[in-house]
Coordinates of C-alpha atoms in Angstrom, one line a residue:
M1 CA -34.9 -57.8 -15.1
T2 CA -36.8 -60.9 -15.8
E3 CA -39.1 -62.7 -13.3
R4 CA -36.7 -65.6 -13.3
E5 CA -33.8 -63.3 -12.5
L6 CA -35.6 -61.7 -9.6
R7 CA -36.5 -65.1 -8.1
K8 CA -32.9 -66.0 -8.2
L9 CA -32.1 -63.0 -6.3
V10 CA -34.7 -63.5 -3.7
A11 CA -33.4 -67.2 -3.2
S12 CA -30.0 -65.8 -2.9
V13 CA -31.2 -63.7 0.1
K14 CA -33.1 -66.7 1.5
A15 CA -29.9 -68.8 1.4
G16 CA -27.7 -66.0 3.0
R17 CA -25.6 -65.7 -0.2
M18 CA -26.8 -62.0 -0.7
S19 CA -27.5 -59.6 2.2
R20 CA -30.9 -57.9 2.5
R21 CA -29.3 -54.5 2.1
A22 CA -27.4 -55.6 -1.2
F23 CA -30.7 -56.8 -2.6
V24 CA -32.6 -53.6 -1.7
R25 CA -29.7 -51.5 -3.1
K26 CA -29.8 -53.6 -6.4
M27 CA -33.6 -53.1 -6.7
V28 CA -33.3 -49.4 -6.1
G29 CA -30.5 -49.2 -8.8
F30 CA -33.2 -51.0 -11.1
G31 CA -35.6 -48.1 -10.2
L32 CA -37.8 -50.0 -7.6
T33 CA -38.5 -48.0 -4.5
A34 CA -37.1 -49.5 -1.3
P35 CA -40.6 -50.0 0.1
L36 CA -41.4 -52.2 -3.1
A37 CA -38.0 -54.0 -2.7
T38 CA -39.1 -54.7 1.0
Q39 CA -42.4 -56.1 -0.2
L40 CA -40.8 -58.5 -2.5
L41 CA -38.8 -60.0 0.4
A42 CA -41.9 -59.9 2.6
H43 CA -43.8 -62.0 0.0
A44 CA -41.1 -64.5 0.1
G45 CA -41.3 -64.7 3.8
L46 CA -38.3 -62.5 4.7
A47 CA -39.5 -59.7 6.8
Q48 CA -37.3 -56.5 7.3
T49 CA -34.7 -56.9 9.7
A50 CA -33.6 -54.3 12.3
P51 CA -30.9 -52.0 10.8
Q52 CA -27.5 -52.2 12.3
S53 CA -26.0 -49.0 14.0
D54 CA -22.5 -48.0 14.2
Y55 CA -23.1 -45.9 17.3
K56 CA -20.5 -46.8 19.9
P57 CA -21.1 -44.5 23.0
T58 CA -22.5 -46.5 25.9
K59 CA -24.4 -43.7 27.7
A60 CA -26.2 -40.6 26.8
G61 CA -24.5 -37.2 27.3
G62 CA -21.0 -36.2 28.1
G63 CA -20.1 -35.1 24.5
G64 CA -20.0 -31.3 25.0
A65 CA -21.6 -29.2 22.3
L66 CA -22.3 -30.1 18.7
K67 CA -21.6 -26.9 16.6
T68 CA -23.4 -27.0 13.0
L69 CA -23.4 -24.3 10.6
F70 CA -25.9 -23.5 7.7
W71 CA -25.2 -20.7 5.4
Q72 CA -28.9 -20.5 4.8
A73 CA -30.5 -19.7 8.3
A74 CA -33.7 -21.2 9.4
T75 CA -36.6 -18.8 9.6
L76 CA -39.2 -21.1 11.3
L77 CA -39.5 -24.3 13.2
N78 CA -42.9 -25.9 12.0
P79 CA -42.0 -28.7 9.7
H80 CA -45.3 -28.4 7.8
F81 CA -44.4 -24.8 6.8
A82 CA -40.8 -25.5 5.8
V83 CA -40.0 -24.0 2.5
G84 CA -36.3 -24.5 2.3
T85 CA -34.3 -27.5 3.4
K86 CA -32.7 -25.5 6.2
D87 CA -36.1 -25.2 7.9
A88 CA -36.7 -28.8 7.7
E89 CA -33.4 -29.5 9.2
G90 CA -34.0 -27.2 12.0
C91 CA -37.3 -28.9 12.8
R92 CA -35.6 -32.3 12.7
I93 CA -33.6 -31.3 15.6
F94 CA -36.7 -31.4 17.7
Y95 CA -39.4 -33.4 15.6
E96 CA -39.4 -36.9 14.4
P97 CA -41.3 -39.0 11.8
L98 CA -42.5 -42.4 12.2
A99 CA -39.6 -43.6 9.8
A100 CA -36.7 -42.3 8.0
W101 CA -34.6 -43.2 4.9
D102 CA -31.2 -44.5 5.5
L103 CA -28.1 -44.2 3.1
E104 CA -29.2 -47.3 1.2
G105 CA -32.8 -46.2 0.8
N106 CA -34.0 -48.5 3.6
L107 CA -36.8 -47.3 6.0
V108 CA -35.7 -47.2 9.6
P109 CA -38.3 -47.0 12.3
V110 CA -38.1 -43.9 14.5
L111 CA -41.4 -43.3 16.2
A112 CA -42.6 -46.5 14.7
A113 CA -42.3 -49.8 16.6
E114 CA -41.5 -51.5 13.2
I115 CA -41.8 -51.0 9.6
P116 CA -45.0 -52.2 7.9
D117 CA -44.8 -55.2 5.6
I118 CA -47.1 -57.7 4.3
E119 CA -45.8 -60.4 6.6
N120 CA -46.7 -58.4 9.9
G121 CA -49.9 -57.3 8.3
G122 CA -49.0 -53.7 8.0
I123 CA -49.4 -53.4 4.2
A124 CA -52.7 -54.3 2.6
A125 CA -52.2 -56.5 -0.5
D126 CA -54.4 -54.1 -2.5
G127 CA -52.2 -51.1 -1.8
M128 CA -55.2 -49.3 -0.3
S129 CA -53.9 -48.8 3.2
V130 CA -50.8 -49.1 5.6
T131 CA -50.9 -49.7 9.3
W132 CA -48.2 -48.4 11.6
K133 CA -47.6 -49.7 15.1
L134 CA -46.2 -46.8 17.3
K135 CA -43.4 -47.1 19.7
K136 CA -44.1 -47.5 23.4
G137 CA -43.0 -44.9 26.1
V138 CA -42.3 -42.0 23.9
E139 CA -43.0 -38.6 25.6
W140 CA -43.2 -35.2 24.1
H141 CA -40.6 -32.6 25.5
D142 CA -43.2 -31.5 27.9
G143 CA -43.8 -34.8 29.5
R144 CA -47.2 -35.5 27.6
P145 CA -47.3 -38.9 26.2
F146 CA -47.0 -39.5 22.4
T147 CA -50.0 -41.4 21.0
A148 CA -51.9 -42.4 17.9
D149 CA -53.9 -39.0 18.5
D150 CA -50.9 -37.1 17.7
V151 CA -50.5 -39.0 14.3
V152 CA -54.0 -38.6 13.3
F153 CA -54.1 -35.0 14.1
T154 CA -50.7 -34.3 12.3
G155 CA -52.4 -35.8 9.1
E156 CA -55.5 -33.8 9.3
Y157 CA -53.6 -30.6 10.1
A158 CA -51.4 -30.9 7.0
A159 CA -54.4 -32.1 4.8
D160 CA -56.5 -29.0 5.7
P161 CA -56.3 -26.4 2.9
A162 CA -56.8 -23.6 5.4
T163 CA -53.4 -24.5 7.2
A164 CA -51.6 -23.9 4.1
A165 CA -49.1 -26.5 4.9
T166 CA -46.2 -27.2 2.3
T167 CA -46.8 -30.9 3.1
I168 CA -50.5 -30.9 1.9
G169 CA -49.6 -33.1 -1.1
S170 CA -48.5 -36.0 1.2
Y171 CA -51.6 -36.1 3.2
Q172 CA -54.7 -34.7 1.1
D173 CA -55.5 -38.1 -0.5
A174 CA -55.0 -40.1 2.8
K175 CA -57.5 -40.8 5.7
V176 CA -55.7 -41.5 9.1
E177 CA -57.5 -43.6 11.5
K178 CA -56.8 -44.4 15.3
I179 CA -57.1 -48.2 15.7
D180 CA -55.9 -48.0 19.3
P181 CA -53.6 -45.7 21.4
L182 CA -50.5 -47.0 19.6
T183 CA -51.7 -48.0 16.3
V184 CA -52.9 -46.0 13.3
R185 CA -54.1 -46.9 9.8
V186 CA -53.5 -44.7 6.7
R187 CA -56.3 -45.3 4.2
F188 CA -55.6 -44.3 0.5
D189 CA -58.4 -43.3 -1.9
K190 CA -56.8 -45.5 -4.5
P191 CA -54.0 -48.2 -4.6
T192 CA -50.8 -46.4 -3.5
P193 CA -47.4 -48.2 -4.3
F194 CA -45.5 -45.5 -2.5
W195 CA -47.3 -45.7 0.7
A196 CA -44.1 -44.5 2.7
D197 CA -44.7 -40.8 2.2
P198 CA -47.1 -39.7 4.9
F199 CA -45.4 -39.5 8.2
V200 CA -42.1 -40.5 6.8
S201 CA -38.9 -38.6 6.3
A202 CA -38.7 -34.8 6.0
R203 CA -42.5 -34.4 5.1
G204 CA -43.5 -36.8 7.9
M205 CA -42.6 -35.1 11.2
I206 CA -45.3 -35.5 13.9
I207 CA -46.5 -32.5 15.8
P208 CA -48.2 -32.6 19.2
K209 CA -52.0 -32.3 19.0
H210 CA -52.3 -30.7 22.4
L211 CA -50.3 -27.6 21.4
F212 CA -51.3 -27.2 17.7
E213 CA -55.2 -28.1 17.8
P214 CA -56.2 -24.6 18.8
Y215 CA -54.3 -23.2 15.8
K216 CA -55.4 -25.8 13.2
G217 CA -56.6 -24.2 9.9
A218 CA -57.0 -20.4 9.2
N219 CA -55.0 -19.7 12.5
S220 CA -52.1 -22.0 11.8
R221 CA -49.6 -19.2 11.6
E222 CA -50.4 -17.8 15.1
A223 CA -49.2 -20.9 17.2
P224 CA -46.5 -20.2 19.6
A225 CA -44.9 -23.6 18.8
N226 CA -44.1 -22.4 15.3
L227 CA -41.2 -20.7 16.9
K228 CA -40.9 -22.9 20.2
P229 CA -41.1 -26.5 19.3
V230 CA -42.1 -29.2 21.6
G231 CA -41.2 -32.5 19.9
T232 CA -40.1 -36.0 20.8
G233 CA -36.5 -35.7 19.3
P234 CA -33.1 -36.2 20.9
Y235 CA -32.8 -32.5 21.7
R236 CA -35.1 -30.1 23.6
F237 CA -35.7 -26.5 22.5
V238 CA -33.5 -23.7 24.3
D239 CA -33.7 -20.7 21.9
F240 CA -34.4 -19.7 18.4
K241 CA -33.4 -16.4 16.8
P242 CA -35.0 -16.6 13.1
G243 CA -32.5 -16.1 10.6
D244 CA -29.6 -16.7 13.0
L245 CA -29.4 -19.4 15.6
I246 CA -31.1 -22.4 17.1
K247 CA -30.1 -23.9 20.3
G248 CA -31.2 -27.3 22.0
E249 CA -30.2 -29.3 24.9
R250 CA -30.1 -33.1 25.3
N251 CA -33.4 -34.6 26.0
P252 CA -32.9 -36.7 29.2
S253 CA -36.1 -38.8 28.5
Y254 CA -35.3 -39.6 25.0
H255 CA -36.8 -42.8 23.7
F256 CA -33.6 -44.5 22.3
A257 CA -31.0 -45.9 24.8
N258 CA -27.7 -44.1 25.3
R259 CA -28.5 -41.2 23.1
P260 CA -27.9 -38.5 22.2
Y261 CA -24.1 -38.3 22.8
F262 CA -24.0 -34.5 22.8
D263 CA -25.1 -32.4 25.7
T264 CA -26.2 -29.4 23.6
I265 CA -26.7 -28.5 19.8
E266 CA -26.2 -25.2 18.1
M267 CA -27.5 -24.5 14.5
K268 CA -25.8 -21.3 13.3
G269 CA -27.3 -19.7 10.3
G270 CA -25.8 -17.1 7.9
G271 CA -22.8 -16.2 5.9
D272 CA -21.9 -18.0 2.8
A273 CA -20.8 -21.6 1.8
V274 CA -17.0 -21.0 1.4
S275 CA -16.7 -19.5 4.8
A276 CA -18.8 -22.4 6.1
A277 CA -16.4 -25.0 4.6
R278 CA -13.4 -23.0 6.0
A279 CA -15.0 -23.1 9.5
V280 CA -15.1 -26.9 9.5
I281 CA -12.4 -28.0 7.4
Q282 CA -9.7 -25.3 7.9
T283 CA -10.2 -23.8 11.3
G284 CA -12.3 -26.5 13.0
E285 CA -14.5 -23.9 14.6
Y286 CA -17.5 -26.0 13.8
D287 CA -18.2 -29.8 13.6
Y288 CA -20.4 -29.9 10.5
A289 CA -21.4 -27.7 7.7
W290 CA -24.5 -28.1 5.4
N291 CA -24.8 -28.0 1.8
M292 CA -21.3 -27.2 0.4
Q293 CA -22.4 -25.6 -2.6
V294 CA -18.9 -24.4 -3.2
E295 CA -16.5 -24.5 -6.3
D296 CA -14.9 -27.9 -6.0
E297 CA -11.5 -26.4 -6.5
I298 CA -11.8 -24.6 -3.2
L299 CA -13.0 -27.8 -1.5
V300 CA -9.9 -29.8 -2.8
R301 CA -7.6 -26.9 -1.8
L302 CA -9.1 -26.9 1.9
E303 CA -9.0 -30.6 2.2
S304 CA -5.3 -30.9 1.0
G305 CA -4.0 -28.3 3.5
G306 CA -1.5 -29.8 5.8
S307 CA -3.4 -28.8 9.1
A308 CA -6.9 -29.7 7.8
K309 CA -9.2 -30.4 10.6
G310 CA -12.2 -31.6 8.5
R311 CA -13.3 -33.3 5.3
V312 CA -15.9 -33.2 2.6
D313 CA -18.6 -35.9 2.3
I314 CA -20.3 -36.4 -1.0
V315 CA -23.3 -38.9 -1.2
P316 CA -24.9 -39.2 -4.8
G317 CA -28.7 -38.9 -5.0
G318 CA -31.3 -37.0 -6.8
W319 CA -30.7 -33.4 -6.1
I320 CA -31.1 -31.2 -9.1
E321 CA -29.9 -27.7 -9.7
H322 CA -32.1 -26.2 -12.1
I323 CA -33.6 -23.1 -13.7
K324 CA -37.4 -22.5 -13.4
I325 CA -39.4 -20.6 -16.1
N326 CA -42.3 -18.6 -15.0
S327 CA -45.5 -19.6 -16.8
A328 CA -47.2 -16.5 -15.5
D329 CA -46.5 -12.8 -15.7
P330 CA -44.5 -11.5 -12.8
W331 CA -44.9 -7.9 -13.7
T332 CA -48.7 -7.7 -13.7
E333 CA -50.6 -7.5 -10.5
V334 CA -54.1 -9.2 -10.3
D335 CA -56.0 -8.8 -7.1
G336 CA -52.8 -7.9 -5.1
E337 CA -50.9 -10.9 -6.5
R338 CA -48.0 -10.8 -9.1
S339 CA -47.3 -14.1 -11.0
S340 CA -50.8 -15.0 -10.8
A341 CA -51.9 -18.2 -12.5
R342 CA -54.5 -16.3 -14.2
T343 CA -51.9 -14.4 -16.4
K344 CA -49.6 -15.6 -19.1
H345 CA -45.9 -14.6 -19.4
P346 CA -45.4 -12.2 -22.0
L347 CA -42.3 -13.6 -23.5
F348 CA -42.5 -17.3 -22.5
S349 CA -45.8 -17.9 -24.0
D350 CA -43.7 -18.3 -27.2
P351 CA -42.3 -21.7 -26.7
V352 CA -39.3 -20.7 -29.0
V353 CA -38.2 -18.4 -26.5
R354 CA -38.1 -21.1 -23.9
Q355 CA -36.3 -23.4 -26.2
A356 CA -33.7 -20.8 -27.1
L357 CA -33.0 -20.2 -23.4
A358 CA -32.4 -23.9 -22.8
L359 CA -29.8 -24.0 -25.6
L360 CA -28.1 -21.1 -24.0
V361 CA -27.3 -23.0 -20.7
D362 CA -23.7 -24.2 -20.9
R363 CA -24.0 -27.3 -18.6
A364 CA -20.5 -28.6 -19.5
S365 CA -18.8 -25.6 -18.4
V366 CA -20.9 -25.3 -15.2
Q367 CA -19.7 -28.8 -14.3
A368 CA -16.2 -28.3 -15.3
H369 CA -15.4 -24.9 -13.9
I370 CA -17.8 -24.8 -10.7
Y371 CA -19.1 -28.2 -9.5
G372 CA -16.4 -30.7 -10.4
R373 CA -16.9 -33.9 -8.6
T374 CA -19.8 -32.6 -6.7
G375 CA -22.3 -32.2 -9.7
T376 CA -22.8 -33.9 -13.1
A377 CA -24.4 -31.9 -16.1
T378 CA -27.7 -33.4 -17.0
G379 CA -30.7 -32.9 -19.2
N380 CA -33.2 -34.7 -16.9
F381 CA -35.1 -33.5 -13.8
I382 CA -35.3 -37.0 -12.3
N383 CA -31.8 -38.3 -11.9
A384 CA -32.2 -41.2 -9.4
P385 CA -33.1 -44.0 -8.8
G386 CA -32.0 -45.6 -12.3
R387 CA -35.3 -47.0 -13.4
F388 CA -36.9 -43.6 -13.3
V389 CA -34.2 -41.9 -15.5
S390 CA -35.1 -41.0 -19.0
K391 CA -33.0 -41.8 -22.0
N392 CA -35.3 -40.0 -24.3
T393 CA -34.0 -36.4 -23.5
K394 CA -30.8 -34.7 -24.6
W395 CA -29.2 -31.4 -24.0
E396 CA -27.0 -29.2 -26.0
F397 CA -25.3 -25.7 -25.7
N398 CA -25.7 -24.0 -29.0
I399 CA -25.7 -20.1 -29.4
E400 CA -25.9 -20.4 -33.2
K401 CA -29.2 -22.5 -33.0
A402 CA -30.7 -20.3 -30.4
N403 CA -30.2 -17.3 -32.7
Q404 CA -31.7 -19.0 -35.6
L405 CA -34.7 -20.2 -33.8
L406 CA -35.5 -16.7 -32.5
E407 CA -34.8 -15.1 -35.9
E408 CA -37.1 -17.5 -37.5
A409 CA -39.8 -17.0 -35.1
G410 CA -39.8 -13.1 -35.7
W411 CA -37.7 -12.0 -32.9
K412 CA -35.7 -9.4 -34.4
R413 CA -32.5 -7.5 -33.1
G414 CA -32.9 -3.8 -32.6
S415 CA -30.3 -1.1 -32.8
D416 CA -29.3 -1.9 -29.2
G417 CA -28.9 -5.5 -30.2
I418 CA -31.7 -6.7 -28.0
R419 CA -34.3 -8.9 -29.8
A420 CA -37.9 -7.7 -29.9
K421 CA -41.4 -8.9 -31.3
D422 CA -44.7 -7.1 -31.4
G423 CA -43.3 -4.4 -29.1
K424 CA -42.0 -6.8 -26.6
K425 CA -38.3 -6.8 -26.0
L426 CA -36.4 -9.9 -24.7
K427 CA -35.5 -8.6 -21.4
L428 CA -35.4 -11.1 -18.4
V429 CA -34.8 -11.0 -14.7
F430 CA -32.9 -14.0 -13.6
Q431 CA -32.9 -14.4 -9.8
T432 CA -31.4 -16.9 -7.3
S433 CA -29.8 -17.0 -3.9
I434 CA -26.6 -15.3 -2.9
N435 CA -24.1 -18.0 -3.5
A436 CA -20.8 -18.0 -5.4
P437 CA -21.6 -21.1 -7.6
R438 CA -24.9 -19.7 -8.4
Q439 CA -23.7 -16.2 -9.2
K440 CA -21.0 -17.9 -11.5
T441 CA -23.7 -19.9 -13.2
Q442 CA -25.8 -16.8 -13.7
A443 CA -22.9 -15.1 -15.3
I444 CA -22.3 -17.9 -17.6
V445 CA -26.0 -17.9 -18.8
K446 CA -26.1 -14.3 -19.2
Q447 CA -23.0 -14.2 -21.4
A448 CA -24.6 -16.5 -23.6
C449 CA -27.8 -14.7 -23.8
Q450 CA -26.1 -11.5 -24.8
K451 CA -24.7 -13.3 -27.7
A452 CA -28.4 -14.3 -28.8
G453 CA -29.8 -10.8 -28.3
I454 CA -31.5 -11.5 -25.0
D455 CA -30.8 -8.8 -22.3
M456 CA -30.7 -10.5 -18.7
E457 CA -30.6 -8.7 -15.5
L458 CA -29.1 -10.8 -12.7
K459 CA -30.6 -10.6 -9.2
S460 CA -29.4 -12.2 -6.0
V461 CA -31.5 -12.6 -2.8
T462 CA -30.3 -13.4 0.7
P463 CA -30.9 -17.2 1.2
S464 CA -32.8 -16.8 4.4
V465 CA -35.2 -14.5 2.5
Y466 CA -35.3 -16.4 -0.7
F467 CA -36.2 -19.7 0.9
S468 CA -38.5 -18.4 3.5
S469 CA -42.4 -18.5 3.8
D470 CA -42.7 -14.9 4.8
V471 CA -45.9 -13.9 2.9
A472 CA -45.1 -10.2 3.1
N473 CA -41.7 -10.5 1.5
P474 CA -41.8 -10.2 -2.4
D475 CA -38.3 -11.9 -2.8
T476 CA -39.4 -15.4 -1.9
A477 CA -38.7 -18.2 -4.4
S478 CA -42.2 -19.4 -4.0
K479 CA -43.7 -16.1 -5.0
F480 CA -41.5 -16.1 -8.1
Y481 CA -41.6 -12.3 -8.8
S482 CA -39.0 -12.7 -11.6
D483 CA -38.9 -14.2 -15.1
V484 CA -36.5 -17.2 -14.3
Q485 CA -35.0 -18.3 -11.1
M486 CA -32.5 -21.1 -10.1
Y487 CA -32.0 -23.2 -7.0
T488 CA -31.8 -26.9 -6.1
N489 CA -34.6 -29.3 -5.6
T490 CA -33.7 -32.0 -3.0
M491 CA -34.9 -35.3 -3.4
T492 CA -35.5 -36.6 0.1
Q493 CA -37.1 -40.1 -0.6
P494 CA -36.0 -42.9 -3.1
D495 CA -39.0 -42.2 -5.2
P496 CA -40.0 -39.3 -7.5
D497 CA -43.5 -38.7 -6.2
A498 CA -42.9 -35.9 -4.0
L499 CA -40.4 -34.4 -6.4
M500 CA -42.6 -34.5 -9.3
R501 CA -45.7 -33.4 -7.4
Q502 CA -44.6 -29.7 -7.7
F503 CA -45.8 -29.6 -11.3
V504 CA -49.4 -30.7 -10.9
S505 CA -52.0 -28.1 -11.3
W506 CA -53.6 -28.4 -7.8
E507 CA -50.1 -27.4 -6.2
I508 CA -49.9 -24.0 -7.9
A509 CA -48.6 -21.3 -5.4
S510 CA -50.9 -18.5 -4.9
K511 CA -52.1 -15.8 -2.5
E512 CA -54.9 -18.0 -1.7
N513 CA -52.7 -20.8 -0.3
K514 CA -50.1 -18.2 1.1
W515 CA -47.7 -19.1 -1.6
Q516 CA -47.1 -22.6 0.0
G517 CA -48.2 -24.5 -3.0
R518 CA -45.3 -26.5 -4.6
N519 CA -46.1 -25.5 -8.2
I520 CA -44.0 -22.4 -8.3
V521 CA -43.7 -22.1 -12.1
R522 CA -47.6 -22.0 -12.4
W523 CA -47.7 -24.5 -15.1
R524 CA -50.8 -26.3 -16.1
N525 CA -50.9 -29.5 -18.1
A526 CA -53.9 -31.8 -18.0
E527 CA -51.8 -34.6 -19.5
Y528 CA -49.2 -34.2 -16.7
D529 CA -51.8 -34.1 -14.2
E530 CA -53.3 -37.4 -15.5
A531 CA -50.0 -39.1 -15.7
F532 CA -49.2 -38.1 -12.2
R533 CA -52.5 -39.5 -10.9
A534 CA -52.0 -42.7 -12.7
A535 CA -48.5 -43.1 -11.2
E536 CA -49.9 -42.7 -7.8
R537 CA -52.1 -45.6 -8.2
E538 CA -50.0 -47.9 -10.3
L539 CA -48.8 -50.9 -8.5
D540 CA -46.7 -52.3 -11.4
P541 CA -43.2 -50.8 -10.9
V542 CA -42.3 -51.1 -14.5
K543 CA -45.4 -49.2 -15.5
R544 CA -44.9 -46.7 -12.7
A545 CA -41.5 -45.9 -13.8
A546 CA -42.6 -45.3 -17.3
L547 CA -45.1 -42.7 -16.2
F548 CA -42.5 -40.9 -14.2
I549 CA -40.2 -40.8 -17.3
T550 CA -43.1 -39.4 -19.3
M551 CA -43.5 -36.8 -16.7
N552 CA -39.7 -35.9 -16.7
D553 CA -39.9 -35.6 -20.6
M554 CA -43.0 -33.4 -20.4
V555 CA -41.4 -30.8 -18.1
V556 CA -38.0 -31.0 -19.8
D557 CA -39.3 -30.9 -23.4
D558 CA -41.8 -28.2 -22.9
W559 CA -39.0 -26.1 -21.2
V560 CA -40.9 -25.7 -18.0
V561 CA -37.6 -26.2 -16.1
I562 CA -33.9 -26.4 -17.4
P563 CA -31.9 -29.0 -15.5
I564 CA -28.2 -28.0 -15.0
V565 CA -26.5 -30.4 -12.8
N566 CA -27.3 -33.4 -10.7
R567 CA -25.7 -32.3 -7.3
G568 CA -24.2 -34.7 -4.7
V569 CA -25.3 -34.3 -1.1
V570 CA -22.1 -32.5 -0.2
T571 CA -21.3 -31.7 3.5
A572 CA -18.2 -30.7 5.6
L573 CA -17.4 -32.9 8.7
S574 CA -14.7 -32.6 11.3
H575 CA -12.3 -35.6 11.2
N576 CA -13.5 -36.9 14.5
L577 CA -17.3 -36.4 13.9
R578 CA -19.1 -39.6 13.2
A579 CA -22.3 -39.0 11.2
T580 CA -23.9 -41.1 8.5
L581 CA -25.5 -38.9 6.0
S582 CA -28.4 -39.9 3.5
A583 CA -29.3 -38.6 0.1
W584 CA -32.8 -39.7 0.8
D585 CA -33.6 -37.8 3.8
N586 CA -32.5 -34.7 5.9
D587 CA -28.8 -34.7 7.1
F588 CA -30.3 -34.8 10.6
W589 CA -32.3 -37.9 9.8
N590 CA -30.2 -39.9 12.4
L591 CA -28.9 -36.9 14.5
K592 CA -29.5 -39.2 17.6
D593 CA -26.6 -41.4 16.5
W594 CA -24.0 -38.5 15.8
Y595 CA -21.0 -38.7 18.1
R596 CA -17.4 -37.6 18.4
E597 CA -14.6 -40.3 18.2
T598 CA -11.9 -39.4 20.7

């Protein structure tokens, strides 16, 4: 897009010929982040307008029970320890960020009084700081006032390496200052185009200083509030059974008028995705079911039933189902730690083995026979917004080529048909969570590997274990005690910063950080680190997009990960439940606005 074309679009917004929402959507489509699109309008004297809500109830309460079903159960309720999405969703019932991302990729104020922009003085022109004004009259569930002290504390808590927060990457390069009781300034150590990361969305939930301060740092895991949250959200804590059930009740002092509609909320965990879909669409036992990773054929059959009580909702976004390749040795222990970054994988140290494995993933069959309308085969790790999507990569399924590469690299078949080199056999353990589409994907990959002389053992782990932060359990995804593993990385903001931070060297998961580092593959690449640091401070949106494309190409072309399908955000909703879902945030991002239409 040329500068002239951009000016015409801005002029159209000024003249009322184009809505602000349509402008932001168009810019996100071109790859600009929503905050940058907002800044363009702010420079033109068009400050962000308050978002419109479709919420109809005229009073809080009276809606009875909201019953939600998660086939992966939450295991903790501290948002800064959340490993899996189900933990972040459970936390979002009680905790809130300063702002959230709506369906269109626009920022919506939650605990903030307004969204910062250049016109209101919130965004520094040099990109070095952002100032947030906090909403007045907000109380914690125990009646204590919510103030700037809580925001400052949350930033310090998450940034402290001893806390071992999963969100440390959003806070470690920022300094949070209290300006007055209802104003905070976030200072960055470099120009930061994506300023809407700290205190925003899933990684931005604020925790109360008065309850967590005694447990900051090394004692972070001992805080009682890790299991009994006290937040500012629409529901107050009632009960939590880790791996099973969360219960909440309506917050009578909630800071949004006439909300929430429901009197109680239940987040039930466990089971599987198919039974969860049936419990909403077929039987109507539940109002909502999360993450319908179910063969599309089954979903279509459930929806088309004459007595269907629910529907499937599909929102496109940047979710990526992929295979991670372990750079470390999962079978050698170093100082009580397997998959230590101080080791090298005995087989994947040969890039030909990684390349061959990528050729043996039949993405087309996975899409056609498993995901259907809910997932699109892809060779990219970044799949949205459009400007960040690489056109340089390609994928192919070619068993013959994989065989040829392995043969030429000296991996010879033995009498058992398994290839070996220098006494090392091509035997791999492939793990993922228990889920029918994933087990079917595993089977497709294993069948192709057998034809290429690779022996693959399939391992399936209970989701509540696989996606937990249990430091004592060897089967968590973050420990990665297998050769390859598969799951979905969600993209909970319309910018790749947080998604691609998982490959930087300073985020390597280890015993030292309680395996909370997001670099689970233990990959190190100085060029990648440099590109990421450059993208963090690059204010030119075109140059910044190019840097993220470079990073995408590096992890794909070096076979650090093998992308499979770009998944939509797929949920099951009862016919009368009104809930607006966003691909850029938690499903519970606007839980306060959910209601049942009678």
